[in-house]
């Protein structure tokens, strides 16, 4: 059950949720608009993934409350992120290898 | 026997058990989707230059944009359903949870329209490597939406009785379900540009 202090706290959270929602909606439109810019493939990938990362951080930080979550969860996620990047670089490594064999 | 630490925090972790459990599950989900994102990179590098972009031209960007906005909206209604319980407003909880389910249904209907349009044009996973990974990633994501809807429907209807007997535990359950739902939204935020726009 909520105390008076909790109620004020949650109401301030709700304002943040609405701001984040507006930011996510605007960034979605920006992502689509940016895809029509005359950019090289590399630039387009960098821009799209940068915007997606900002959107993802907003969802994780505010909707999933990561911004105020306990350290244990942060450590679990940092470990996961490490393994995720290793997984991403495995295919890259195979292409480097292929180029060397050339 | 009652399950321990459903409401109060465990002294050693500082978390109630379900929260640690869902974050460990989500970490495993990152690796599941990570494997497929890795496959996407592998297939994109392996395809002729510009082929992935060209093959993706058949996809419907306006519908996918609408679906992105719908899923973002569902994340807001989901977090609002939890906030409503924190504010002791059960009727609002029911409203926001109902809206979350409606958004999820809307997302699936649009996905169905997209899929049937592709099949009508004889585009299948076997058409090329782009559509192989497109159908795999969006199909797996769609299954996550369906799984989430089953859980959310339970908490919206039969499972909501718990609010009368154990309101704090019920509020925590909604928070946990919400964490899963936001993760599904987060995955889509990355799927949308890599499949539809690049």
XYZ file of C-alpha atoms in Angstrom:
300
model
C 0.000 0.000 0.000
C 1.207 3.509 -0.732
C 2.059 6.104 1.885
C 1.732 9.855 1.274
C 5.427 10.108 0.464
C 5.179 7.206 -2.027
C 2.181 8.841 -3.713
C 4.103 12.073 -4.394
C 7.082 10.011 -5.576
C 4.981 7.947 -8.004
C 3.205 11.041 -9.335
C 6.566 12.608 -10.170
C 7.525 9.323 -11.865
C 4.384 9.508 -14.016
C 5.462 12.925 -15.340
C 8.836 11.402 -16.276
C 7.097 8.463 -18.036
C 5.075 10.869 -20.186
C 8.184 12.879 -21.097
C 10.018 9.658 -22.029
C 7.012 8.550 -24.115
C 7.075 11.843 -26.045
C 10.837 11.526 -26.565
C 10.463 7.941 -27.850
C 7.713 8.952 -30.285
C 9.770 11.889 -31.621
C 12.904 9.723 -31.930
C 10.922 7.097 -33.882
C 9.912 9.757 -36.418
C 13.516 11.052 -36.483
C 14.770 7.486 -37.188
C 12.441 7.161 -40.181
C 13.240 10.690 -41.449
C 17.002 10.025 -41.120
C 16.672 6.915 -43.300
C 15.699 9.195 -46.234
C 18.884 11.312 -45.888
C 21.534 10.848 -48.549
C 24.108 9.066 -46.363
C 26.628 6.319 -47.034
C 25.701 2.840 -45.695
C 28.187 3.178 -42.829
C 26.869 6.609 -41.816
C 23.245 5.438 -42.054
C 23.972 2.375 -39.845
C 25.827 4.527 -37.294
C 23.021 7.115 -37.148
C 20.185 4.565 -36.930
C 21.927 2.535 -34.223
C 22.803 5.688 -32.251
C 19.142 6.764 -32.217
C 18.031 3.200 -31.356
C 20.565 3.114 -28.493
C 19.224 6.409 -27.102
C 15.657 5.034 -27.306
C 16.731 1.751 -25.721
C 18.493 3.604 -22.886
C 15.334 5.621 -22.194
C 13.201 2.455 -22.004
C 15.738 0.599 -19.831
C 16.567 3.593 -17.641
C 13.092 4.917 -16.917
C 10.421 2.305 -17.762
C 12.574 -0.547 -16.384
C 13.876 1.691 -13.561
C 17.508 0.764 -14.232
C 18.527 4.309 -13.376
C 17.692 3.683 -9.708
C 18.159 -0.108 -9.566
C 20.429 -2.045 -7.200
C 24.108 -2.581 -8.074
C 23.684 -6.351 -8.421
C 21.429 -5.912 -11.468
C 23.858 -3.427 -13.032
C 26.689 -5.960 -12.623
C 24.603 -8.760 -14.190
C 23.799 -6.532 -17.157
C 27.396 -5.387 -17.608
C 28.476 -9.044 -17.742
C 25.685 -9.748 -20.264
C 26.717 -6.743 -22.372
C 30.302 -8.077 -22.425
C 29.193 -11.466 -23.735
C 26.807 -9.758 -26.202
C 29.657 -7.768 -27.778
C 31.819 -10.901 -28.009
C 28.918 -12.557 -29.829
C 28.687 -9.580 -32.209
C 32.405 -9.649 -33.000
C 32.622 -13.388 -33.768
C 31.225 -12.958 -37.308
C 33.429 -9.878 -37.837
C 36.489 -11.954 -36.878
C 35.573 -14.611 -39.421
C 35.461 -11.982 -42.189
C 38.853 -10.570 -41.140
C 40.218 -14.121 -41.272
C 38.699 -14.631 -44.728
C 40.254 -11.384 -46.000
C 43.690 -12.484 -44.754
C 43.333 -15.802 -46.559
C 42.278 -13.675 -49.505
C 4.531 -23.021 2.740
C 4.838 -19.435 1.481
C 7.455 -18.544 -1.103
C 10.047 -16.368 0.690
C 11.005 -12.823 -0.297
C 8.049 -12.115 -2.605
C 7.593 -8.669 -1.050
C 10.459 -7.919 1.322
C 14.021 -7.690 -0.009
C 16.515 -10.484 0.563
C 19.284 -9.123 2.825
C 22.142 -10.446 0.647
C 20.860 -9.292 -2.776
C 18.837 -6.241 -1.705
C 16.083 -7.406 -4.083
C 12.903 -9.432 -3.818
C 13.505 -12.829 -5.437
C 11.317 -12.407 -8.513
C 13.171 -9.248 -9.522
C 16.547 -10.993 -9.503
C 14.916 -13.911 -11.345
C 13.440 -11.790 -14.137
C 16.716 -9.890 -14.682
C 18.636 -13.173 -14.991
C 15.980 -14.379 -17.444
C 16.251 -11.128 -19.431
C 20.054 -11.554 -19.511
C 19.496 -14.961 -21.148
C 17.046 -13.317 -23.564
C 19.723 -10.765 -24.549
C 21.935 -13.704 -25.532
C 19.083 -15.415 -27.427
C 18.364 -12.339 -29.545
C 22.108 -11.524 -29.563
C 22.783 -14.790 -31.392
C 20.278 -13.829 -34.066
C 21.576 -10.247 -34.323
C 24.997 -11.826 -34.797
C 23.548 -14.025 -37.562
C 22.109 -10.856 -39.164
C 25.581 -9.237 -39.208
C 27.101 -12.444 -40.626
C 24.474 -12.717 -43.396
C 24.649 -9.000 -44.237
C 28.448 -9.104 -44.597
C 28.160 -12.297 -46.644
C 25.571 -10.911 -49.085
C 26.570 -8.924 -52.205
C 27.141 -5.202 -51.430
C 23.809 -3.360 -51.158
C 21.755 -6.560 -51.521
C 20.310 -6.500 -47.981
C 19.089 -2.931 -48.463
C 17.624 -3.778 -51.874
C 15.874 -6.949 -50.650
C 14.394 -4.987 -47.746
C 12.698 -2.500 -50.105
C 9.607 -4.767 -50.193
C 8.935 -4.089 -46.505
C 6.217 -1.660 -45.470
C 7.894 1.205 -43.544
C 4.686 3.161 -42.639
C 3.099 0.027 -41.106
C 6.293 -0.801 -39.202
C 6.522 2.809 -37.944
C 2.930 2.566 -36.733
C 3.761 -0.726 -35.014
C 6.763 0.896 -33.311
C 4.544 3.694 -31.985
C 1.952 1.132 -30.827
C 4.577 -0.880 -28.944
C 6.022 2.261 -27.327
C 2.480 3.214 -26.265
C 2.003 -0.257 -24.765
C 5.160 0.243 -22.699
C 3.732 3.471 -21.294
C 0.352 1.903 -20.474
C 2.215 -1.039 -18.878
C 4.265 1.191 -16.582
C 1.106 3.228 -15.836
C -0.721 0.054 -14.759
C 2.054 -0.580 -12.210
C 2.031 3.077 -11.085
C -1.770 2.867 -10.638
C -1.371 -0.048 -8.240
C 1.302 1.893 -6.340
C -1.255 4.710 -6.035
C -3.864 2.187 -4.824
C -6.092 2.826 -7.876
C -7.179 -0.642 -8.966
C -9.728 0.543 -11.570
C -7.039 2.543 -13.347
C -4.797 -0.510 -13.241
C -7.497 -2.512 -15.040
C -7.875 0.256 -17.632
C -4.163 0.587 -18.364
C -3.600 -3.184 -18.458
C -6.553 -3.517 -20.857
C -5.005 -0.809 -23.062
C -1.653 -2.633 -22.988
C -3.345 -5.805 -24.223
C -5.186 -3.826 -26.901
C -1.887 -2.345 -28.147
C -0.337 -5.837 -28.184
C -3.278 -7.139 -30.229
C -2.957 -4.183 -32.617
C 0.751 -4.957 -33.049
C -0.004 -8.584 -33.930
C -2.769 -7.638 -36.386
C -0.383 -5.288 -38.230
C 2.281 -7.994 -38.224
C -0.283 -10.414 -39.679
C -1.111 -7.897 -42.447
C 2.610 -7.508 -43.185
C 3.235 -11.258 -43.281
C 0.239 -12.024 -45.520
C 1.293 -9.242 -47.931
C 4.702 -10.878 -48.193
C 3.223 -14.355 -48.766
C 0.858 -12.921 -51.414
C 3.953 -11.670 -53.260
C 5.528 -15.130 -52.879
C 8.117 -13.852 -50.416
C 9.087 -16.535 -47.899
C 12.038 -17.205 -45.541
C 13.581 -19.246 -48.366
C 13.463 -16.283 -50.805
C 16.867 -14.940 -49.742
C 19.057 -14.581 -46.636
C 17.473 -11.225 -45.771
C 13.982 -12.701 -45.545
C 15.352 -15.765 -43.719
C 16.633 -13.547 -40.894
C 13.656 -11.127 -41.182
C 11.090 -13.878 -40.591
C 13.223 -15.520 -37.876
C 13.753 -12.293 -35.901
C 10.223 -10.890 -36.276
C 8.692 -14.356 -35.753
C 10.610 -14.894 -32.513
C 9.709 -11.382 -31.405
C 6.048 -12.050 -32.257
C 6.127 -15.216 -30.135
C 7.434 -13.097 -27.245
C 4.486 -10.726 -27.743
C 2.030 -13.662 -27.661
C 3.708 -15.124 -24.547
C 3.587 -11.722 -22.850
C -0.087 -11.290 -23.759
C -0.981 -14.607 -22.081
C 0.734 -13.497 -18.856
C -0.743 -9.982 -19.001
C -4.224 -11.345 -19.666
C -3.897 -13.595 -16.596
C -2.944 -10.589 -14.437
C -5.718 -8.495 -16.013
C -8.489 -11.002 -15.339
C -8.249 -14.147 -13.127
C -4.897 -13.328 -11.494
C -6.037 -9.847 -10.417
C -7.970 -11.401 -7.503
C -4.665 -11.395 -5.637
C -5.002 -7.616 -5.238
C -7.664 -8.226 -2.552
C -5.542 -10.607 -0.463
C -1.887 -9.684 -1.168
C -1.747 -6.223 -2.808
C 2.003 -5.687 -2.398
C 2.883 -9.070 -3.891
C 0.461 -8.428 -6.765
C 2.060 -5.019 -7.420
C 5.477 -6.706 -7.543
C 4.126 -9.288 -10.014
C 2.991 -6.478 -12.306
C 6.408 -4.833 -12.030
C 8.063 -8.114 -13.072
C 5.640 -8.661 -15.978
C 6.328 -5.047 -16.966
C 10.093 -5.606 -17.041
C 9.549 -8.455 -19.528
C 7.173 -6.326 -21.606
C 9.593 -3.386 -21.769
C 12.340 -5.778 -22.867
C 10.162 -6.956 -25.770
C 9.668 -3.273 -26.687
C 13.430 -2.686 -26.423
C 14.182 -5.554 -28.826
C 11.747 -4.065 -31.371
C 13.449 -0.653 -31.078
C 16.577 -2.285 -32.565
C 14.768 -4.623 -34.986
C 12.877 -1.752 -36.626
C 15.870 0.166 -38.054
C 18.058 -2.833 -38.921
C 15.298 -4.667 -40.808
C 13.174 -1.878 -42.269
C 15.410 1.157 -42.673
C 18.993 0.071 -43.373
